[in-house]
mmCIF file of C-alpha atoms and ligand atoms in Angstrom:
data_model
loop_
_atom_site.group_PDB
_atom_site.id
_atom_site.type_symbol
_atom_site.label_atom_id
_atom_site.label_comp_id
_atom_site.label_asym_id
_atom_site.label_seq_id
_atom_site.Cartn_x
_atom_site.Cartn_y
_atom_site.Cartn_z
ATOM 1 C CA UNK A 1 82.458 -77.905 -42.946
ATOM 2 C CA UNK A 2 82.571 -81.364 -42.758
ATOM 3 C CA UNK A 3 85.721 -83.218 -41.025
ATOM 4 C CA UNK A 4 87.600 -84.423 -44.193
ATOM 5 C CA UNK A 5 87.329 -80.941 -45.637
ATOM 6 C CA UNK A 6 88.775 -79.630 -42.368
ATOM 7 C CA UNK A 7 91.423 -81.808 -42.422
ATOM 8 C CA UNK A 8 92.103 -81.665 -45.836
ATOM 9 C CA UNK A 9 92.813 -78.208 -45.905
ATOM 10 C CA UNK A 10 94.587 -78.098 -42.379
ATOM 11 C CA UNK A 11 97.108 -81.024 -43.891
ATOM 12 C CA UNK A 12 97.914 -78.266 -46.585
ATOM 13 C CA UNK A 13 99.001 -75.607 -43.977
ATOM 14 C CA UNK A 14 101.454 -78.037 -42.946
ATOM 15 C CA UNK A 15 102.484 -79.291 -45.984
ATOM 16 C CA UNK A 16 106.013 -77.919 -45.678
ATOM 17 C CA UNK A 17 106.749 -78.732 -42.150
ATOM 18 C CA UNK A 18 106.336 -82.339 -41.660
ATOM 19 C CA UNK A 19 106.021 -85.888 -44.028
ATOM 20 C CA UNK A 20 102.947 -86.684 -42.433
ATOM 21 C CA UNK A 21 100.544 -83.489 -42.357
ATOM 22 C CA UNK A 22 97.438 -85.027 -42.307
ATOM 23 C CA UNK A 23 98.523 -87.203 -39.356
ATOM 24 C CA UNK A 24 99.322 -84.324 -37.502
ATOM 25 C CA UNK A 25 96.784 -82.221 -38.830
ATOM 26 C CA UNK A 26 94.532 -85.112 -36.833
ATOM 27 C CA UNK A 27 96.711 -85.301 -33.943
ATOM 28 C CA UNK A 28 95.592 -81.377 -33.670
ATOM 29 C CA UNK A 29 92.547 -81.925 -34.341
ATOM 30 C CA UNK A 30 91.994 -85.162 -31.505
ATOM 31 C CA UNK A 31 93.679 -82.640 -29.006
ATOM 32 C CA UNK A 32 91.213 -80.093 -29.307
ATOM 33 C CA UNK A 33 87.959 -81.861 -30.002
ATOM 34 C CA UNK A 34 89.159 -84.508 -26.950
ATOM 35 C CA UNK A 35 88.542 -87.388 -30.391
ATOM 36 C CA UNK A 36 90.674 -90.378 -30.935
ATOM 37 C CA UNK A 37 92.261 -90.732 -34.512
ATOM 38 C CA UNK A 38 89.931 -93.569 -35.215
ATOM 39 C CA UNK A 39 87.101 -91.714 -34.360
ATOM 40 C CA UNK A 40 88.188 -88.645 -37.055
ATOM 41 C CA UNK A 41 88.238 -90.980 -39.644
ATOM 42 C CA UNK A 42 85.075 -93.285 -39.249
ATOM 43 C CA UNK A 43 83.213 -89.879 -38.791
ATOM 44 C CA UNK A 44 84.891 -87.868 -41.402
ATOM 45 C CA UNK A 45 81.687 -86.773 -43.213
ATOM 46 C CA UNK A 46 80.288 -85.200 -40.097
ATOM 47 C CA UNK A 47 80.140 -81.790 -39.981
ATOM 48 C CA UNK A 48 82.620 -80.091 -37.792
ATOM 49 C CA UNK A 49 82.712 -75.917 -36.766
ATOM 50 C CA UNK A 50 85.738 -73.989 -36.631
ATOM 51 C CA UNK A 51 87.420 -74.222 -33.405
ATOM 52 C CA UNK A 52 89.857 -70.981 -32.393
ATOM 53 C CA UNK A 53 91.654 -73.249 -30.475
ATOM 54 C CA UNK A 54 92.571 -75.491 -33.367
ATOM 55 C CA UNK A 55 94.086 -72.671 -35.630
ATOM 56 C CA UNK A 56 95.995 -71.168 -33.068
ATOM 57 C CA UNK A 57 97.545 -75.330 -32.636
ATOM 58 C CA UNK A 58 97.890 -75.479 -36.579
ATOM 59 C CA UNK A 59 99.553 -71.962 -36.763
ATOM 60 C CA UNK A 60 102.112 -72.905 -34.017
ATOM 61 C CA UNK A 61 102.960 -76.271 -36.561
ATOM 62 C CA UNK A 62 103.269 -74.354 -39.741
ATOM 63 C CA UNK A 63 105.531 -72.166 -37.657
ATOM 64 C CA UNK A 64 107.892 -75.354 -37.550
ATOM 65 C CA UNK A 65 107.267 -75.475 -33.815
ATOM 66 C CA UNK A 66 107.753 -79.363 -32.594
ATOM 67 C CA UNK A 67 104.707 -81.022 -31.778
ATOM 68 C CA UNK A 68 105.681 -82.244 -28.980
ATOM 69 C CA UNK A 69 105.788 -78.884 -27.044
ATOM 70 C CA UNK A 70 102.276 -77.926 -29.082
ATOM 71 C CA UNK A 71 100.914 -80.797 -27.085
ATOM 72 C CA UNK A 72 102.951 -80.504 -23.819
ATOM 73 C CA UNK A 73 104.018 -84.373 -24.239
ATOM 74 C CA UNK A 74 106.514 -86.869 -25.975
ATOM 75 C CA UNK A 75 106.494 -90.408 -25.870
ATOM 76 C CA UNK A 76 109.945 -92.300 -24.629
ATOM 77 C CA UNK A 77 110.638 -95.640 -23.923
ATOM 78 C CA UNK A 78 106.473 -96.768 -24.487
ATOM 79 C CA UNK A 79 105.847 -94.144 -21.332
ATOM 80 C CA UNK A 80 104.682 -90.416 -21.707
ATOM 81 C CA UNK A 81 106.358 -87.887 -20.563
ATOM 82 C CA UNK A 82 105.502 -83.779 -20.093
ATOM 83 C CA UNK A 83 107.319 -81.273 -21.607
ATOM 84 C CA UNK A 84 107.468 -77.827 -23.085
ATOM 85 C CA UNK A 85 110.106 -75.801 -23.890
ATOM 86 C CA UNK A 86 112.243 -75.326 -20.928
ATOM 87 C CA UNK A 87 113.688 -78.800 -21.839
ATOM 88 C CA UNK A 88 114.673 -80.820 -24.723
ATOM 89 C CA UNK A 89 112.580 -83.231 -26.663
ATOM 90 C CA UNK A 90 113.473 -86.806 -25.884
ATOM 91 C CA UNK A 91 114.719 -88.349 -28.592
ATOM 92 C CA UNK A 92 114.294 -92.144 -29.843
ATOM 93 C CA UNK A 93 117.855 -92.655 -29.512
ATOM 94 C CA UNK A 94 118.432 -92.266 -26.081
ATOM 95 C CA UNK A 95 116.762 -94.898 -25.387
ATOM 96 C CA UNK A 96 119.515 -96.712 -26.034
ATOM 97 C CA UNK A 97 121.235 -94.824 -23.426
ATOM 98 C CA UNK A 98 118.881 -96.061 -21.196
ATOM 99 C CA UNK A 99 119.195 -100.009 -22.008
ATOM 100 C CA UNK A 100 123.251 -99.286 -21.704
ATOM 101 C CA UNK A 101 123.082 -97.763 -18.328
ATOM 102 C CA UNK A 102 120.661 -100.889 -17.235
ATOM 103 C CA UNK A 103 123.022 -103.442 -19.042
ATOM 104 C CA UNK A 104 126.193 -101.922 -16.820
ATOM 105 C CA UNK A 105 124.350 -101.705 -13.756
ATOM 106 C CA UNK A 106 123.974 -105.139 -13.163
ATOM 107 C CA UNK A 107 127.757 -105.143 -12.645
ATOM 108 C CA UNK A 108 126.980 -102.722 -9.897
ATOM 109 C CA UNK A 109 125.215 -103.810 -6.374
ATOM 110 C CA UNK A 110 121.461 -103.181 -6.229
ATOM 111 C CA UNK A 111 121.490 -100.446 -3.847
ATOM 112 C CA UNK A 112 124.299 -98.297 -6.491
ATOM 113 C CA UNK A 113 124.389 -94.808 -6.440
ATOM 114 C CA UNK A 114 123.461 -93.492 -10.117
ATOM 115 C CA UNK A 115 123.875 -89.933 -10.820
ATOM 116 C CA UNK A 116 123.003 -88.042 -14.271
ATOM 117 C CA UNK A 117 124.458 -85.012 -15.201
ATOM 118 C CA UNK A 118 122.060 -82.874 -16.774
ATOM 119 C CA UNK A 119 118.909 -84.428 -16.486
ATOM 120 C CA UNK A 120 116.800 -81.985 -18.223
ATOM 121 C CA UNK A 121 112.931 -83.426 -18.761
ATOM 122 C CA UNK A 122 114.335 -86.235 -16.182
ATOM 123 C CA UNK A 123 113.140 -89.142 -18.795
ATOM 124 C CA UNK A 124 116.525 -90.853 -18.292
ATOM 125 C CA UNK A 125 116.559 -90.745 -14.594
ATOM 126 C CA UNK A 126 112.586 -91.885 -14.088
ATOM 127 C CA UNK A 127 113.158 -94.340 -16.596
ATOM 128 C CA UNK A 128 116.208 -95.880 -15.006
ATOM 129 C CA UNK A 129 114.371 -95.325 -11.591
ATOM 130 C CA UNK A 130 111.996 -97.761 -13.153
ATOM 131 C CA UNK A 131 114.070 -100.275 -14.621
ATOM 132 C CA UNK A 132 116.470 -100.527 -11.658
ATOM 133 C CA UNK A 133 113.923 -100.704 -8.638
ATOM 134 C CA UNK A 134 116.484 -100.339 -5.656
ATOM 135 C CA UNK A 135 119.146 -98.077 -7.382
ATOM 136 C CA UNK A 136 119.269 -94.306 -5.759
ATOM 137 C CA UNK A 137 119.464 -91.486 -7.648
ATOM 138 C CA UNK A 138 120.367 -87.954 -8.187
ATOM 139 C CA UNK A 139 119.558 -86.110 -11.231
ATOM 140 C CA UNK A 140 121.681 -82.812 -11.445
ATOM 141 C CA UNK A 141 120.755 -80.326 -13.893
ATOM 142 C CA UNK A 142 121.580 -76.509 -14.033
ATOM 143 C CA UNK A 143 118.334 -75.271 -15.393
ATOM 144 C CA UNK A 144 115.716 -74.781 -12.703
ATOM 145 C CA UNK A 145 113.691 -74.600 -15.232
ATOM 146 C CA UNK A 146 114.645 -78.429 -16.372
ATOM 147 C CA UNK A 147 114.236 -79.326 -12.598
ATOM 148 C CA UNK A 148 111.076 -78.492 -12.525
ATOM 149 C CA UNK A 149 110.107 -80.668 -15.784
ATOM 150 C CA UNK A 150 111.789 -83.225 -14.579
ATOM 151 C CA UNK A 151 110.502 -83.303 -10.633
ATOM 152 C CA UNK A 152 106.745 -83.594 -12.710
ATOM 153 C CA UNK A 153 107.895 -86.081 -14.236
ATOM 154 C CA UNK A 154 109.040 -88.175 -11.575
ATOM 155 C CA UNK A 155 105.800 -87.298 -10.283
ATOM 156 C CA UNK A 156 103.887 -88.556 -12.752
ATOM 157 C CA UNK A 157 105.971 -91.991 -12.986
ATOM 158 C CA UNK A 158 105.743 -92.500 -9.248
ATOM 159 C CA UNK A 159 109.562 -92.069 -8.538
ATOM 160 C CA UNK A 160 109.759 -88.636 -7.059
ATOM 161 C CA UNK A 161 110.631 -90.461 -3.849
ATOM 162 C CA UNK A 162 113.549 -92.125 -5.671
ATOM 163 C CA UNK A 163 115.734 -89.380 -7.434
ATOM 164 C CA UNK A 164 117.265 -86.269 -5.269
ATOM 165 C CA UNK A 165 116.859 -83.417 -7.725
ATOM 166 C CA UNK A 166 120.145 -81.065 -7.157
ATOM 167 C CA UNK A 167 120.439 -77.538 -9.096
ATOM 168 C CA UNK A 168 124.036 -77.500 -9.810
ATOM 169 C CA UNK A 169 127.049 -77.705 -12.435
ATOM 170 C CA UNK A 170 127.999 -80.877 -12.750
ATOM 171 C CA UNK A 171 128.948 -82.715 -9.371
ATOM 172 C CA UNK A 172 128.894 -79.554 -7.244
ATOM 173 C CA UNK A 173 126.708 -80.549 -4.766
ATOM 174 C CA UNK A 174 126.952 -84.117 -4.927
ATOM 175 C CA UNK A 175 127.156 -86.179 -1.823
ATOM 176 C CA UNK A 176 129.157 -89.627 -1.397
ATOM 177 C CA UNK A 177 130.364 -92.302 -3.294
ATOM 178 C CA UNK A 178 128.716 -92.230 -7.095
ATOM 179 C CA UNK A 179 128.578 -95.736 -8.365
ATOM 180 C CA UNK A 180 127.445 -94.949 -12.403
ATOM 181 C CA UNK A 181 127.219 -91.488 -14.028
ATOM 182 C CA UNK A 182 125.076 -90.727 -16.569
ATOM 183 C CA UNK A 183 124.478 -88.460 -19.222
ATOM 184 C CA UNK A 184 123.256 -87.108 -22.233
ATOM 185 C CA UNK A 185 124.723 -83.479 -22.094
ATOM 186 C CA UNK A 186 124.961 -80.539 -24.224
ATOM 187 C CA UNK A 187 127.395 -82.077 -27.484
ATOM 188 C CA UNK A 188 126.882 -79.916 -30.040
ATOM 189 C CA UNK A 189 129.551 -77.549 -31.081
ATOM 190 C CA UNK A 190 128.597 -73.719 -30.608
ATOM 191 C CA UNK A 191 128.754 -72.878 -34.513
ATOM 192 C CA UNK A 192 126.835 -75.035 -35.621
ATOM 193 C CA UNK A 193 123.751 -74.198 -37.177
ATOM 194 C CA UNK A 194 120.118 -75.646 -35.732
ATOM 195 C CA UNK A 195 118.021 -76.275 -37.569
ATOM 196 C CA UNK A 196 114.589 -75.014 -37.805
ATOM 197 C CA UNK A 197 113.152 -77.415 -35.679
ATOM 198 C CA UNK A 198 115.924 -77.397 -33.434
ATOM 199 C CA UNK A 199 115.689 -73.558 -32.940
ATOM 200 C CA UNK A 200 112.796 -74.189 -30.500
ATOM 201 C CA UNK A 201 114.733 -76.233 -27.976
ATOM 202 C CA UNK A 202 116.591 -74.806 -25.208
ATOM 203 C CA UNK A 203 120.382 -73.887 -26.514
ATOM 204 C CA UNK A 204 121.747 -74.520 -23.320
ATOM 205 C CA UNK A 205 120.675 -78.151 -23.472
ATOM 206 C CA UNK A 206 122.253 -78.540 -26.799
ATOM 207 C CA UNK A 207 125.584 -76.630 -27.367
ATOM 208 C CA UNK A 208 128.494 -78.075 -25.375
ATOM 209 C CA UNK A 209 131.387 -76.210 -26.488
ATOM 210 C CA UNK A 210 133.356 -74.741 -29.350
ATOM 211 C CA UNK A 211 134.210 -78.656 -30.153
ATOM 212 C CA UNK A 212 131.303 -79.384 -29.042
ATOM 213 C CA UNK A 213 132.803 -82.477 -27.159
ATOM 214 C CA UNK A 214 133.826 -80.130 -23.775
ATOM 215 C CA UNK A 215 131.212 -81.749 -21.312
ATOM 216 C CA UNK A 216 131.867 -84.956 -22.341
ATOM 217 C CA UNK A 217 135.808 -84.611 -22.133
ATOM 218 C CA UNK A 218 134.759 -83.073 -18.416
ATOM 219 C CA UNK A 219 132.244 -85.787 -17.304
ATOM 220 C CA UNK A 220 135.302 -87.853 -18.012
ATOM 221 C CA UNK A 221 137.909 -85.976 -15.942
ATOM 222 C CA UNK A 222 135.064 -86.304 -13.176
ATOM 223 C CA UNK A 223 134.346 -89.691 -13.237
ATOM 224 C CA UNK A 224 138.084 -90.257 -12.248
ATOM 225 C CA UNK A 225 138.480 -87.731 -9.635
ATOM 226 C CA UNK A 226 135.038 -89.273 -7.673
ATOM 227 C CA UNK A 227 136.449 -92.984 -8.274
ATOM 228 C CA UNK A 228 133.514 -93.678 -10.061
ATOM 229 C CA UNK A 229 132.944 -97.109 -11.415
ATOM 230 C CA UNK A 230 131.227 -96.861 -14.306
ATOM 231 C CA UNK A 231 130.769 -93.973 -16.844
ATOM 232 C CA UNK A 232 127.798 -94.027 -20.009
ATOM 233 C CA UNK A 233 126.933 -90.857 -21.668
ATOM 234 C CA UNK A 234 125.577 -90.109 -25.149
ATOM 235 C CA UNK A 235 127.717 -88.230 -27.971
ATOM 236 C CA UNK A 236 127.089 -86.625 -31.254
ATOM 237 C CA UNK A 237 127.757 -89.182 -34.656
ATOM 238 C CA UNK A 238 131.186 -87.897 -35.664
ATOM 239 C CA UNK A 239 132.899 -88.285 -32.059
ATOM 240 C CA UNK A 240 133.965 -91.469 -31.447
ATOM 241 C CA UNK A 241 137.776 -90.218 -32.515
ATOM 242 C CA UNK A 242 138.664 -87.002 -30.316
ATOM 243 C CA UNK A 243 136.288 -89.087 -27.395
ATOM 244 C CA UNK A 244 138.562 -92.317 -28.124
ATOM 245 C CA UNK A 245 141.963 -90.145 -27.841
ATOM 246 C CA UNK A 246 140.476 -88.136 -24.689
ATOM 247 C CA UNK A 247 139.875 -91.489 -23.051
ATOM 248 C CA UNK A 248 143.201 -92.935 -24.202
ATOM 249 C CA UNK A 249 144.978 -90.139 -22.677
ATOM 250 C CA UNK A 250 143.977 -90.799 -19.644
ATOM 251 C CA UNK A 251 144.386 -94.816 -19.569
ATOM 252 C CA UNK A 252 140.756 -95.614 -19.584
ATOM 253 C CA UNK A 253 139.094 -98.011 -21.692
ATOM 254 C CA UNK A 254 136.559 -96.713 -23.869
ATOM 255 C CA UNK A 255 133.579 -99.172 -25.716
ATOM 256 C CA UNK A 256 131.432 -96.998 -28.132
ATOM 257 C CA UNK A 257 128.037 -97.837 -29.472
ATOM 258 C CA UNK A 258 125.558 -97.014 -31.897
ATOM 259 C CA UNK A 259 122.448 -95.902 -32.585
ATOM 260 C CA UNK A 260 119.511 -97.275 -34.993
ATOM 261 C CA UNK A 261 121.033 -95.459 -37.778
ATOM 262 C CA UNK A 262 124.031 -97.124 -37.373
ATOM 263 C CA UNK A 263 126.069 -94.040 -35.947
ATOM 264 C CA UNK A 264 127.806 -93.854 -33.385
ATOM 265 C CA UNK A 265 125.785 -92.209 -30.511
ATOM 266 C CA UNK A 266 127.813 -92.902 -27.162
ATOM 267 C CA UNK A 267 130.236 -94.619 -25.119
ATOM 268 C CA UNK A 268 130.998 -96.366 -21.870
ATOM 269 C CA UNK A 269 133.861 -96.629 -19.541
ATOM 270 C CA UNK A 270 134.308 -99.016 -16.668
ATOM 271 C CA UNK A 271 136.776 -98.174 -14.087
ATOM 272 C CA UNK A 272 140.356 -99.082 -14.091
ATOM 273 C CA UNK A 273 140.791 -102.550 -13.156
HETATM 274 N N1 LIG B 301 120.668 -85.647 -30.195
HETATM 275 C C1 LIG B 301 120.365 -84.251 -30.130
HETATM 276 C C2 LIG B 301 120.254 -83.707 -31.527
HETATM 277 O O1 LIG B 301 121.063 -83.949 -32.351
HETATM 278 C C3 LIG B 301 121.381 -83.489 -29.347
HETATM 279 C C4 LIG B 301 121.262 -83.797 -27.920
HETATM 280 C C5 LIG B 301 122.392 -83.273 -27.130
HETATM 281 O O2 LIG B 301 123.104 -82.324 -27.463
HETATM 282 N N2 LIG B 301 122.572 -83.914 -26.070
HETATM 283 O O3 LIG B 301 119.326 -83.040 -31.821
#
């Protein structure tokens, strides 16, 4: 079979997964043959054989199961990161996170403490690792499963000597003066439905509550009991409200932002002055 005829058909298996099948269906295809795109399609009249490996890749797609844990990697902030499913799939819109907690940080010294609760594949911690050269940090997760992602991460970014990797709930555990928290934890509420995509990341990453809002409304209560100075986490679109009144309650100033869609995706807090 030649390798347009492969593809072809392979796009079709996918048709009902994904807008882009025949990217992916080449995406599979590069993985297994060790091929660049480019090279696919300036070859694509070449004959190709069946490869076992290839159908089992393509049958794991058309099973709606993200790519990203098909090919044990997801890109995030330009840099590539592992994962599988023991942790979820970084999404374009933490990055934001990431450029938020860098922003606040320069009202912090150099040497600040920065702790994230519930670092899961570790992407925000190694990234801010990188972006903040002398900044310590601990990245707390309750999954040893996550831990594990994440401590190959670090690896693989050079900062494993940079971020103390605690298993623990929250703060438990956590040493000293924190200077910034955080986090993008678990926000979704309990009933909602996942979707099919959704269904293949780890629950416990993405359910925060019957609210849904729980961790966040805890992270909160913690960042005031440890004194710490500033506070960035990552919500869901429609809580800006019950966040805003939790914050309020408690006399802290809250500043929200948004995400590319133009929802809003998380807040800040700076301590009281
Ligand atoms: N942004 C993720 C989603 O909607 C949820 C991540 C989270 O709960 N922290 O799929």
């Amino acid at each position: 079979m030649r390798i347009k005829e492969l593809l072809a058909q392979s796009s079709e298996q996918l048709r009902d997964v994904t807008d882009v099948p025949q990217k992916e269906a080449m995406i599979l295809l590069g993985e297994v043959s060790g091929r660049e795109m480019s090279w696919l399609l300036t070859h694509s009249d070449d004959e190709i054989s069946s490869d076992e490996r290839f159908e089992q890749l393509l049958k794991r797609r058309a099973n709606h199961e993200p790519l990203e844990y098909i090919l044990e990697r997801a890109s995030f902030y330009d840099r590539e990161f592992y994962v599988d499913s023991r942790v979820l799939i970084p999404r374009p819109e933490t990055e934001i996170l990431v450029d938020k907690a860098v922003e606040l940080a320069k009202t912090l010294p150099e040497q600040a403490h920065i702790v994230e609760i519930g670092s899961g594949s570790g992407i925000i911690s190694v990234m801010l690792s990188l972006l903040l050269p002398k900044a310590r940090f601990t990245a707390v997760d309750i999954s040893v499963d996550a831990l594990m992602v994440s401590q190959e991460n670090a690896q693989k970014h050079g900062v494993n000597d940079r971020i103390t990797f605690i298993e623990s709930s929250y703060l438990d555990g956590v040493q000293g003066e924190i200077d910034m928290i955080v986090s993008n934890p678990p926000y979704i509420a309990n009933k909602e439905p996942l979707g099919i995509g959704l269904s293949y990341e780890p629950s416990l990453a993405l359910y925060g509550g019957n609210r849904g809002d729980e961790m966040l409304c805890h992270i909160i209560d913690l960042f005031l009991a440890r004194n710490v100075k500033v506070l960035a986490c990552e919500m869901g679109y429609d809580q800006r409200q019950p966040m805003n009144l939790y914050a309020q309650s408690k006399g802290l100033a809250i500043e929200f932002y948004k995400d590319l869609a133009g929802l809003d995706r998380g807040f800040w807090i700076k301590e009281k002055e």
